[in-house]
XYZ file of C-alpha atoms in Angstrom:
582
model
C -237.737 -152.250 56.015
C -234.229 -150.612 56.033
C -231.898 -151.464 58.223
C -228.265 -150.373 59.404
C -226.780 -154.331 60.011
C -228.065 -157.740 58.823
C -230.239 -159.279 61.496
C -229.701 -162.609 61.772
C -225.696 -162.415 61.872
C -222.875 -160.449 61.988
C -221.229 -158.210 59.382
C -218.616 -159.463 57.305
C -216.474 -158.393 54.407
C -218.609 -159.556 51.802
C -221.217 -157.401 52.702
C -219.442 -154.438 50.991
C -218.237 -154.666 46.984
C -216.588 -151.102 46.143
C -217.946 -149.609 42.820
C -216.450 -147.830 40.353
C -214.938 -144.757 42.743
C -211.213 -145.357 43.503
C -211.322 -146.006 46.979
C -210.160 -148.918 47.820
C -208.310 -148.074 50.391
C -211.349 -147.235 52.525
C -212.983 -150.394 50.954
C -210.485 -152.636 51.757
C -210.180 -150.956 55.158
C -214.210 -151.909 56.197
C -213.621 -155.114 55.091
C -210.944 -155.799 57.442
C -213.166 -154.392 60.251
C -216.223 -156.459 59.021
C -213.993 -159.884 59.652
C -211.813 -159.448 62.438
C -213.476 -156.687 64.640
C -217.286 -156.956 63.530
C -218.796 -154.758 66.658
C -215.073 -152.034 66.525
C -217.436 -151.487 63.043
C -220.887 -151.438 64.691
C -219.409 -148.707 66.890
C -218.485 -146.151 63.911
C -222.598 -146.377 63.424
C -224.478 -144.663 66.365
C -228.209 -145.592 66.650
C -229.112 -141.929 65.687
C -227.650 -142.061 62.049
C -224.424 -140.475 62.796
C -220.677 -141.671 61.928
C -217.824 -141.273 63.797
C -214.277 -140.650 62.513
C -211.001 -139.996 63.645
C -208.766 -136.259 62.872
C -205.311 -135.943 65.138
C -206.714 -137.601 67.927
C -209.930 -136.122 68.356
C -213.565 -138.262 67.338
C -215.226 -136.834 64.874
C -219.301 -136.706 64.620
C -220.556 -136.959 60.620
C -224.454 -136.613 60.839
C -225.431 -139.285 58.219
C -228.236 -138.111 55.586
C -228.743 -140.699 53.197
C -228.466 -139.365 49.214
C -230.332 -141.037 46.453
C -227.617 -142.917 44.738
C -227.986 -141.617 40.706
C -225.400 -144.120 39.316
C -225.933 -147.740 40.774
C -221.928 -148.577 40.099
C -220.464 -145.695 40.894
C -220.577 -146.004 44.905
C -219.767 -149.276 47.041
C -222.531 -151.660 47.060
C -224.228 -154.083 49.906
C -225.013 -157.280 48.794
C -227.632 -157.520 51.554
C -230.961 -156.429 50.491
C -231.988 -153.528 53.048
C -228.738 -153.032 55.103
C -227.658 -150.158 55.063
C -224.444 -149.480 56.456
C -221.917 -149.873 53.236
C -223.711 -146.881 52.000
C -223.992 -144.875 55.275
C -219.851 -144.962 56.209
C -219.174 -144.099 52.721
C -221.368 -141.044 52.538
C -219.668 -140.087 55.631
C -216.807 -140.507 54.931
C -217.310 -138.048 52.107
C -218.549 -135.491 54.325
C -215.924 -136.087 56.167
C -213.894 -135.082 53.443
C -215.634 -131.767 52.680
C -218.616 -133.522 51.199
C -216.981 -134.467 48.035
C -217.261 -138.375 46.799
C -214.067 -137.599 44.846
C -211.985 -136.807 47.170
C -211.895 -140.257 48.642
C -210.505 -140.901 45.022
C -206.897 -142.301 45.495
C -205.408 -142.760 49.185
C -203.722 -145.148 51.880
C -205.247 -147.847 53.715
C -203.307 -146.736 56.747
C -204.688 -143.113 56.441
C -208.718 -144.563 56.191
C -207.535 -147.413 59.233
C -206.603 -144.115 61.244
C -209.963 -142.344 60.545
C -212.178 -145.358 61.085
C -210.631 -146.181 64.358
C -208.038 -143.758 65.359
C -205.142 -146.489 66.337
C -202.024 -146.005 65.151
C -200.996 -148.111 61.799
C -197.196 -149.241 61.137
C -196.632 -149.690 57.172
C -193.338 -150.795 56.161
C -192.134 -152.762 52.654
C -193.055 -156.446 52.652
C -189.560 -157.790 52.816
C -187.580 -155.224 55.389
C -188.704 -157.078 58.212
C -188.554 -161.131 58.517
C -190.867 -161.911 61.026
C -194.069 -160.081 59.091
C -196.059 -163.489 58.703
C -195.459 -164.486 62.575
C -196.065 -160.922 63.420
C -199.771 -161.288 61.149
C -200.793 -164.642 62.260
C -200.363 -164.116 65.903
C -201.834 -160.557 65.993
C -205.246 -161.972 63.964
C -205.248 -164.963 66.080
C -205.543 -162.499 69.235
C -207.393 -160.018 67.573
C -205.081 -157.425 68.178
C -204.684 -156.004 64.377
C -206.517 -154.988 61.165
C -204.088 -155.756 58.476
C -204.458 -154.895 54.507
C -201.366 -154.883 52.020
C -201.303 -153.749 48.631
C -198.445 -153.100 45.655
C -197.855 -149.178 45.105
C -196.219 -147.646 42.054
C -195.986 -144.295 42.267
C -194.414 -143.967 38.632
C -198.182 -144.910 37.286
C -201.151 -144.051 38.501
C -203.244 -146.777 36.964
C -203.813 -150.100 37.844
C -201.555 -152.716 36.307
C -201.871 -156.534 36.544
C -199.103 -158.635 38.156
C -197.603 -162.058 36.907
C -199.936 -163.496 39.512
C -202.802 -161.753 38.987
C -202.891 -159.037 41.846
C -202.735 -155.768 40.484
C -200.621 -152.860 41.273
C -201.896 -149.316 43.101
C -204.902 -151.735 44.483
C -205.673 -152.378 48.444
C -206.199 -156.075 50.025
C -207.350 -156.575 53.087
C -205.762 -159.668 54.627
C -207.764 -161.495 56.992
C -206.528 -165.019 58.093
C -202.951 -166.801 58.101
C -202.563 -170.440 57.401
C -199.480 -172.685 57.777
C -199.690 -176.050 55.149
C -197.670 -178.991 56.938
C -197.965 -181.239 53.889
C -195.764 -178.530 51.931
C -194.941 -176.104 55.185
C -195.632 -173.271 53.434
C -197.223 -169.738 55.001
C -200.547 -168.506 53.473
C -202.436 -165.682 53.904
C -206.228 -165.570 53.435
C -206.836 -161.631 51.062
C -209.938 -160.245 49.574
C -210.376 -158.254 46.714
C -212.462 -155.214 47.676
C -214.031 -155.348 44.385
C -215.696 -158.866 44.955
C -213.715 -160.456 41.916
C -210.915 -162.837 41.949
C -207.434 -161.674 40.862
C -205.289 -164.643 41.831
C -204.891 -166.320 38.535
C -203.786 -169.472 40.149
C -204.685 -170.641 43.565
C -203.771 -173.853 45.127
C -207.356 -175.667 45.840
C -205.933 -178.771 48.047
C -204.709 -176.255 50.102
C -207.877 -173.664 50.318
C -210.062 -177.039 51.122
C -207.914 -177.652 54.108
C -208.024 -174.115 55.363
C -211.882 -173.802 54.816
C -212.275 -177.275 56.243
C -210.641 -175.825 59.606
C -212.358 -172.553 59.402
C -215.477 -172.869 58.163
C -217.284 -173.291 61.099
C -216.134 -169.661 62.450
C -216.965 -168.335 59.045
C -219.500 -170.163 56.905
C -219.600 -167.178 54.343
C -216.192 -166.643 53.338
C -215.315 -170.153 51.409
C -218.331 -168.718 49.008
C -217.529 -164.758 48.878
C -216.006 -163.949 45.563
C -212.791 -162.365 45.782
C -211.874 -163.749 48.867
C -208.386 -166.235 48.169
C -205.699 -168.052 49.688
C -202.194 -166.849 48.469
C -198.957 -168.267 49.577
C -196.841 -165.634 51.811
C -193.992 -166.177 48.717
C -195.935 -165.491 46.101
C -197.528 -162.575 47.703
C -194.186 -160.584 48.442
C -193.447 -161.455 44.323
C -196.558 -158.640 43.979
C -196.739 -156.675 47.352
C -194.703 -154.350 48.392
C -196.299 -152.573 51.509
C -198.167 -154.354 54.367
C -200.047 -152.099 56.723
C -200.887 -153.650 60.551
C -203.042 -151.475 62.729
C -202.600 -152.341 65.894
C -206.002 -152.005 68.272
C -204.547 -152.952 71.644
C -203.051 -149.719 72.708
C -204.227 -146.484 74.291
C -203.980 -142.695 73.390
C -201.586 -141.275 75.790
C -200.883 -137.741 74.869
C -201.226 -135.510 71.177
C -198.496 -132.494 70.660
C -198.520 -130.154 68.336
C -195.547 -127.976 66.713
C -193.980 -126.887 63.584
C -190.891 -127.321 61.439
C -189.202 -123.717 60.394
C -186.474 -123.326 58.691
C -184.647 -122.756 61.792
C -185.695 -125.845 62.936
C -186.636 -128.427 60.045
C -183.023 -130.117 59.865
C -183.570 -132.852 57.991
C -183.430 -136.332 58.208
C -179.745 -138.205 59.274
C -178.126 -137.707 55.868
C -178.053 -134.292 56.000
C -175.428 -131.862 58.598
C -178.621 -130.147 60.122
C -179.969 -133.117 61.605
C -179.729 -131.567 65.010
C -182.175 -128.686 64.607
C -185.198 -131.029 64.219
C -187.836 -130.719 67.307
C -187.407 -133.555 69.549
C -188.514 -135.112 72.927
C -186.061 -136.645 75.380
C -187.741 -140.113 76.391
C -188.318 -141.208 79.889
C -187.416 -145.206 80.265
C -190.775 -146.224 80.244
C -191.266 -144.564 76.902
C -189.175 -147.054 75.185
C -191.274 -150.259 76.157
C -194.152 -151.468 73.901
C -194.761 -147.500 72.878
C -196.132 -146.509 68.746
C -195.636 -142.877 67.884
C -197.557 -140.800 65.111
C -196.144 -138.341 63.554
C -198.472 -136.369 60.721
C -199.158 -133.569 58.778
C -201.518 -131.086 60.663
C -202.884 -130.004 56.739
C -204.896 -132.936 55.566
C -204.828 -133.002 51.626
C -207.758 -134.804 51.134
C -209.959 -132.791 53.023
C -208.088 -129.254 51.180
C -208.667 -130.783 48.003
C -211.402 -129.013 45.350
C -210.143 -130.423 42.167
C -210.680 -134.143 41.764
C -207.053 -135.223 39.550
C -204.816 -133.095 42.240
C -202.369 -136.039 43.564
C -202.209 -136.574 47.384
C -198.100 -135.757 47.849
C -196.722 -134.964 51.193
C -193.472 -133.901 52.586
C -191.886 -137.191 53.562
C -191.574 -137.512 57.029
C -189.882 -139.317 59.327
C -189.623 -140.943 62.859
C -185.423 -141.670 64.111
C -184.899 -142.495 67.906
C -181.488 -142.066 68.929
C -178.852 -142.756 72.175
C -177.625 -139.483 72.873
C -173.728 -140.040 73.559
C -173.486 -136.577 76.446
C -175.855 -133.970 76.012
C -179.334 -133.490 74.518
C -178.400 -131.802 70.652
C -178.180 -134.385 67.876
C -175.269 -132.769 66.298
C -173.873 -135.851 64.345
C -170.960 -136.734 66.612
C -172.862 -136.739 69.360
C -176.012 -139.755 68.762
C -176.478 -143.263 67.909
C -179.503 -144.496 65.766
C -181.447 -146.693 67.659
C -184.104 -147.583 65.070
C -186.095 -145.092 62.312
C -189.188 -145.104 60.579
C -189.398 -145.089 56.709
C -189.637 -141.729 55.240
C -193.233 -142.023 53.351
C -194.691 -138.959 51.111
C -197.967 -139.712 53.068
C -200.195 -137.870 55.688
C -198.703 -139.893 58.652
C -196.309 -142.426 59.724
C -195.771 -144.490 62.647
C -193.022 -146.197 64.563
C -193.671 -148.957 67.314
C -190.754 -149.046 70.111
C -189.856 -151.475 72.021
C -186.208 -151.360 73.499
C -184.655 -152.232 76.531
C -182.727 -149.529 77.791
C -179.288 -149.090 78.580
C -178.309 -148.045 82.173
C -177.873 -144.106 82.449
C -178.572 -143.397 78.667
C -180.725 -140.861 77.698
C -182.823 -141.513 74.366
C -184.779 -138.799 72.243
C -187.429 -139.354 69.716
C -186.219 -136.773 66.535
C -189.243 -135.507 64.688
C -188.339 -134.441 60.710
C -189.084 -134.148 57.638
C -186.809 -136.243 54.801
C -185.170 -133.113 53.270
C -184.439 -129.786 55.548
C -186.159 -126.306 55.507
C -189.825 -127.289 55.526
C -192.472 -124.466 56.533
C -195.363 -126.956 57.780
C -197.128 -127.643 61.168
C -197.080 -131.367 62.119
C -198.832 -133.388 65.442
C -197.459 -136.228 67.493
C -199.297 -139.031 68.783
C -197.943 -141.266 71.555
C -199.916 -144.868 72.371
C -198.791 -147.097 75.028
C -200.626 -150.196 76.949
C -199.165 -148.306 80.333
C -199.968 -145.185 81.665
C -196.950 -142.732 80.296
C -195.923 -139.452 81.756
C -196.390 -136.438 79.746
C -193.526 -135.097 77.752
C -193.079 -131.901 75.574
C -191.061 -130.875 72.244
C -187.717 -129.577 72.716
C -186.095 -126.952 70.089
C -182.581 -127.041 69.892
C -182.570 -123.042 70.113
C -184.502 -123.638 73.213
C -181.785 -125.423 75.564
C -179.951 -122.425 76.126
C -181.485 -118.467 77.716
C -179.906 -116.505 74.730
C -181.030 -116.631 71.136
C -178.779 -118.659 68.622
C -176.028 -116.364 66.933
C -175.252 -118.299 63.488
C -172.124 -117.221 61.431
C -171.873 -118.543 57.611
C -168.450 -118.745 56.295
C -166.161 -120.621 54.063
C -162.805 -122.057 53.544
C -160.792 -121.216 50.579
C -157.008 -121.096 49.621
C -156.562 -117.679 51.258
C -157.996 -119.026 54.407
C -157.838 -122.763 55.124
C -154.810 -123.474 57.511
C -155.545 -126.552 58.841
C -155.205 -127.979 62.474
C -152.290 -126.382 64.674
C -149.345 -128.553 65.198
C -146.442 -128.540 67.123
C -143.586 -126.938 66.489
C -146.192 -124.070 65.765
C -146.852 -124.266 61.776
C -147.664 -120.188 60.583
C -150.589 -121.376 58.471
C -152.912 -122.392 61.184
C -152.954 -118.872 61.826
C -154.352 -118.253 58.856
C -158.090 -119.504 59.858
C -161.354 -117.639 59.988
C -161.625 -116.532 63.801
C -164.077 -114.743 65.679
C -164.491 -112.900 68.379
C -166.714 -113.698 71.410
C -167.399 -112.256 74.877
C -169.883 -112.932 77.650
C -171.147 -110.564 79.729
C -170.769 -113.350 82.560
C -169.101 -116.570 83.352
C -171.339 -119.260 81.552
C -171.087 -122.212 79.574
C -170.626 -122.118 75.076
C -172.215 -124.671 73.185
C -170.765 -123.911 69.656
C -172.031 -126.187 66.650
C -170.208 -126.779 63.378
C -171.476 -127.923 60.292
C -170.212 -128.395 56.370
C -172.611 -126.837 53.773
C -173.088 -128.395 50.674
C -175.748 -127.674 47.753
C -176.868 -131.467 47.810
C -177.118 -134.765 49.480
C -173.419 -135.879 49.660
C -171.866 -139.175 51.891
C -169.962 -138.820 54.413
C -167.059 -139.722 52.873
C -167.041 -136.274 51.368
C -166.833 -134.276 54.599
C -163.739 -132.787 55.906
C -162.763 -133.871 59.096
C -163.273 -130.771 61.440
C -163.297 -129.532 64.844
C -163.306 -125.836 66.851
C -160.213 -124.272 68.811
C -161.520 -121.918 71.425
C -158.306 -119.859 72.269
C -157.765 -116.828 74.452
C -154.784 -115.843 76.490
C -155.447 -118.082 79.370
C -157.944 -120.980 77.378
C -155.820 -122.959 74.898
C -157.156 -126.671 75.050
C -156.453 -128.782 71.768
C -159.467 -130.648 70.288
C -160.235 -133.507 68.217
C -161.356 -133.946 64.763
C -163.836 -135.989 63.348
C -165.391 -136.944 60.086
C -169.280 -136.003 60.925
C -172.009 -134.378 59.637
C -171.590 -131.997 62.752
C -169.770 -131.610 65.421
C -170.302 -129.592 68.810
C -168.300 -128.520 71.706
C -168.953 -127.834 75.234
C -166.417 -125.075 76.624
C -166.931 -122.959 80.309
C -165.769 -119.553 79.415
C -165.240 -116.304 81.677
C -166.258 -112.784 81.177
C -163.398 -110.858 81.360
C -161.586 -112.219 78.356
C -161.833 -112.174 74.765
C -161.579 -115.414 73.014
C -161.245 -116.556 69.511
C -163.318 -118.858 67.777
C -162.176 -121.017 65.594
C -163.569 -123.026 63.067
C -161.371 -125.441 61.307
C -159.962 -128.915 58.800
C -158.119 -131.046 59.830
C -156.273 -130.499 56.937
C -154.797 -127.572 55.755
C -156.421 -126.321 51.853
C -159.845 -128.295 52.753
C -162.036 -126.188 50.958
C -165.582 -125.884 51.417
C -168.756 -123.519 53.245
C -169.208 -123.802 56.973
C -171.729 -122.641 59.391
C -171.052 -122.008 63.367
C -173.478 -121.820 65.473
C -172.997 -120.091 69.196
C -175.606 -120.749 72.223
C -174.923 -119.626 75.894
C -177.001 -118.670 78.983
C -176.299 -115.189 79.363
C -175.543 -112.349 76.741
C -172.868 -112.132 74.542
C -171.318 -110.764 71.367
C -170.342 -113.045 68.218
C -168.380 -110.650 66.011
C -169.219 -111.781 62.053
C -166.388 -110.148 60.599
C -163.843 -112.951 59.969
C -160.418 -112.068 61.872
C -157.071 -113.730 62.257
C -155.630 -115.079 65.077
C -153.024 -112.904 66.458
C -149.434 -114.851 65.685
C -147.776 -115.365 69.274
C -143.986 -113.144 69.453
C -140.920 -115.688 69.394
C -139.916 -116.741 72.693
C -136.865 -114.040 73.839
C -133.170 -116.091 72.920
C -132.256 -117.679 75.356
C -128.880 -116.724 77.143
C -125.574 -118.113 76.550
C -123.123 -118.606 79.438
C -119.778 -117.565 78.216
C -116.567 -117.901 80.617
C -115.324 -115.161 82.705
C -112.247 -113.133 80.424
C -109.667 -112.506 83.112
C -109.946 -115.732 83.599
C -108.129 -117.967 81.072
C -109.276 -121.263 80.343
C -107.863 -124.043 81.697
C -106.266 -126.029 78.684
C -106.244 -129.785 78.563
C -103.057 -131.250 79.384
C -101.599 -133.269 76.270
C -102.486 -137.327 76.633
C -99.413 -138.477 77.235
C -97.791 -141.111 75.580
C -94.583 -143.582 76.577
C -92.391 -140.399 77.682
C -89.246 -140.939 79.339
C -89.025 -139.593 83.010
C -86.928 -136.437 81.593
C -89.682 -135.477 78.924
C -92.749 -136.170 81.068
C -91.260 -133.433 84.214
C -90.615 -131.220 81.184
C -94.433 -131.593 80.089
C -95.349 -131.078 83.980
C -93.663 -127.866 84.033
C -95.197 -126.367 80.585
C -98.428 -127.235 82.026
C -97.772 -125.923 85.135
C -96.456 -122.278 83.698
C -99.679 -121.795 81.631
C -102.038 -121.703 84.430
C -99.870 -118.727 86.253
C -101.699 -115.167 85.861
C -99.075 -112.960 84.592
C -99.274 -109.654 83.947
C -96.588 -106.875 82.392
C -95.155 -104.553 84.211
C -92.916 -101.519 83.609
């Protein structure tokens, strides 16, 4: 009689061998389940023969029709007569995936993890983060994680053998840690979804003592093929990713939104940074919180020709401290901590930060490089209870659309900052005229444009003079990707923007972007400000001219008294007024 799980135990990975259809990933995926969760896997099989699965948050129902399997190889195998449920999550699973068995050809452990359970999974390269083993051991010791690691290559498609045996572009799951006192070594227990050994060498003092303490829990596993002990050093000499999905956490909220080219900025390395969709994060946001950000357009399930690669847009996760207002222009944000930037269908970042006092934080959404056309969904879990939060646009933050002005500074044209005594060639800057139609405050936004990814090193220093005839503040410049100003301007004047180098003949493109509350008028066409007249000479004060000056009386020497009353009265004659007269 057929049946869906054994009946005298509980699954376990060894119940499922994959077959000759590249998908390990799911493979190695099940297995993980099998061992560590055992009924999270009963629950994907309802009594009534249908699957559920996981798509942007919401469970899926796969109505499960069992198919005569032509090629005994080709699909996964159970190695227990009768059951049934190997064969049942595959060929939902391909359903799932528009009823295709080759489109679960190729994929990502974290992607199948997702589906199969729909908690968020963190993957991240083996050595970026020292604490991995503790992290492993203590979350499979609770029973708080799935875990599965693997070696990619995406310069080969093929599977390629490592010095130690494991092979490259080929999922493990790993389901035990072990710590050897004699030689105090980490191990981790892996298995081979295909049911064959790979290690080459494996160290058997050590797998007696670990079976020795285990066994008990898990009288199978010393005796399933493919299942081996690897030391945590020799295992980062052939895997590069580790993948933890972490079960304890709750769904909170799903968004949904796109990236335009308006507002697809970029990842940190580029000026545009700022115009990525964001959320401004509430403190309790920042405490034991994972985020999932993915691609609304699943590839697998598009897919109709079996050899077309799975290859995302990379995307990324970056929260930053926001220094005083809520736009990540470069000069304006601290990175707090950022996900990798994977070519896959989703990524995830876990949080956990303690706040600083009065600082606002905002989670930046993007993809690696800027103007990318896509939709994309965010997925926020959290032990707690979390309140509800929406996107933010950067356009959005003011009542008046964005006015953008593209220009550039050449030889004719780049002045430089203003200096005192006034230098003429500051007034030879691109300005441009804006009014308001009311009293309201400017956010204007600068930004360098280059053709490629460039450091920083190779930006100007810049900043933005707002001047009119009563507003003339000086400014600072900085070396950023961006920079922004704040200004409160009136409506009854006209003022001149500015954007400028610190240094004069700093050539290079520019774009300025202008945002306000209430209407106003950006002028494109590039002006010059209007050179200030000379201040008026200023007047001398000359002596009166019927009035002769007094002269100095000669210094005096040792006279005798006869020559010093002669000196008194030539003094005394050239002070008298005297005028002709007939």
């Amino acid at each position: 009689m057929m049946k869906t799980w054994p009946s005298n135990r509980e699954p376990y990975h060894g119940d499922i061998v994959q077959g000759r259809l590249g998908n390990c990933f799911l493979i190695a995926s099940l297995q993980a389940l099998a061992s560590c969760q055992s009924q999270l896997l009963k629950s994907i099989v309802s009594s009534s023969s249908t699957c559920f699965f996981y798509r942007r948050g919401e469970q899926i129902e796969v109505p499960v029709i069992l198919e005569p399997i032509t090629e005994e190889y080709q699909y996964c195998r159970s190695t227990v007569d009768d059951v049934q449920w190997p064969y049942m999550i595959e060929q939902a699973y391909a359903k799932f995936y528009g009823g295709r068995f080759e489109n679960l050809i190729g994929g990502n452990t974290s992607e199948a993890l997702y589906d199969l359970v729909g908690k968020p999974v963190e993957e991240f390269e083996i050595n970026d983060k020292s604490d991995v083993w503790e992290r492993i051991q203590q979350g499979l010791t609770e029973r708080t994680v799935l875990v599965t690691c693997g070696a990619v290559n995406t310069n080969t498609v093929e599977p390629t053998c490592t010095a130690n045996g494991l092979f490259v572009n080929h999922a493990y799951s790993i389901l035990s840690t072990f710590f050897d006192r004699q030689s105090r070594e980490k191990y981790v227990l892996i298995h081979n979804p295909q049911g064959i050994n790979h290690l080459l060498k494996e160290n058997t003092r050590v797998r007696e003592a670990f079976f020795a303490l285990h066994s008990k829990n898990h009288p199978l596993w010393a005796n399933t093929t493919g299942t081996q002990l690897v030391s945590w050093s020799e295992l980062k000499k052939s895997c590069n990713r580790i993948q933890i999905c972490y079960l304890n956490v709750e769904s909170r909220q799903i968004l949904f939104n796109n990236w335009s080219t308006i507002t697809s900025g970029g990842c940190t390395n580029f000026a545009t940074f700022y115009r990525n969709p964001f959320i401004l994060l509430s403190p309790s946001h920042l405490k034991k919180t994972i985020f999932i950000l993915g691609h609304t357009i699943d590839q697998r399930q598009e897919r109709t020709v079996t050899d077309v690669k799975l290859n995302y847009e990379q995307i990324g996760i970056t929260i930053v401290e926001l220094k005083s207002h809520s736009i990540s222009t470069h000069d304006n944000y601290e990175i707090v901590c950022q996900s990798k930037f994977w070519n896959k269908r989703e990524v995830a970042l876990p949080l956990d930060i303690l706040p600083k006092q009065g600082q606002k934080y905002a989670i930046v959404l993007s993809s690696y490089y800027p103007n990318v056309n896509t939709t994309f969904w965010l997925q926020i879990f959290s032990k707690q209870i979390l309140p509800n939060v929406e996107i933010c646009h950067w356009t959005s933050l003011f009542h008046q659309p964005v006015q953008t002005i593209r220009g550039e500074w050449h030889r004719g044209n780049a002045g430089g900052k203003r200096t005192k005594p006034v230098q003429l060639k500051f007034y030879e800057n691109p300005a441009y005229l804006l009014t308001l139609s009311n009293n309201s405050s400017v956010r204007l936004i600068l930004h360098q444009l280059f053709d490629t990814e460039i450091p920083l090193a190779q930006y100007h220093p810049t900043g933005i003079y707002v001047l009119s005839t009563t507003f003339d503040a000086e400014i600072d410049f900085i070396r950023a990707r961006s920079v922004s100003r704040l200004v409160q301007l009136k409506a009854d004047e006209e003022y001149y923007v500015i954007p400028t180098c610190f240094q004069a003949n700093s050539l290079g493109k520019f774009e300025l972007n202008v945002l306000c509350d209430v209407p106003f008028v950006l002028d494109p066409i590039e002006r010059k400000f209007p050179i200030p007249p000379p201040p008026p000479p200023k007047p001398e004060n000359k002596p009166n001219s019927t009035i002769k000056a007094k002269r100095a009386p000669p210094k005096k020497g040792n006279l005798s008294l006869a020559a010093a009353r002669v000196s008194n009265l030539a003094d005394e004659y050239t002070t008298l007024d005297v005028t002709d007269t007939d």
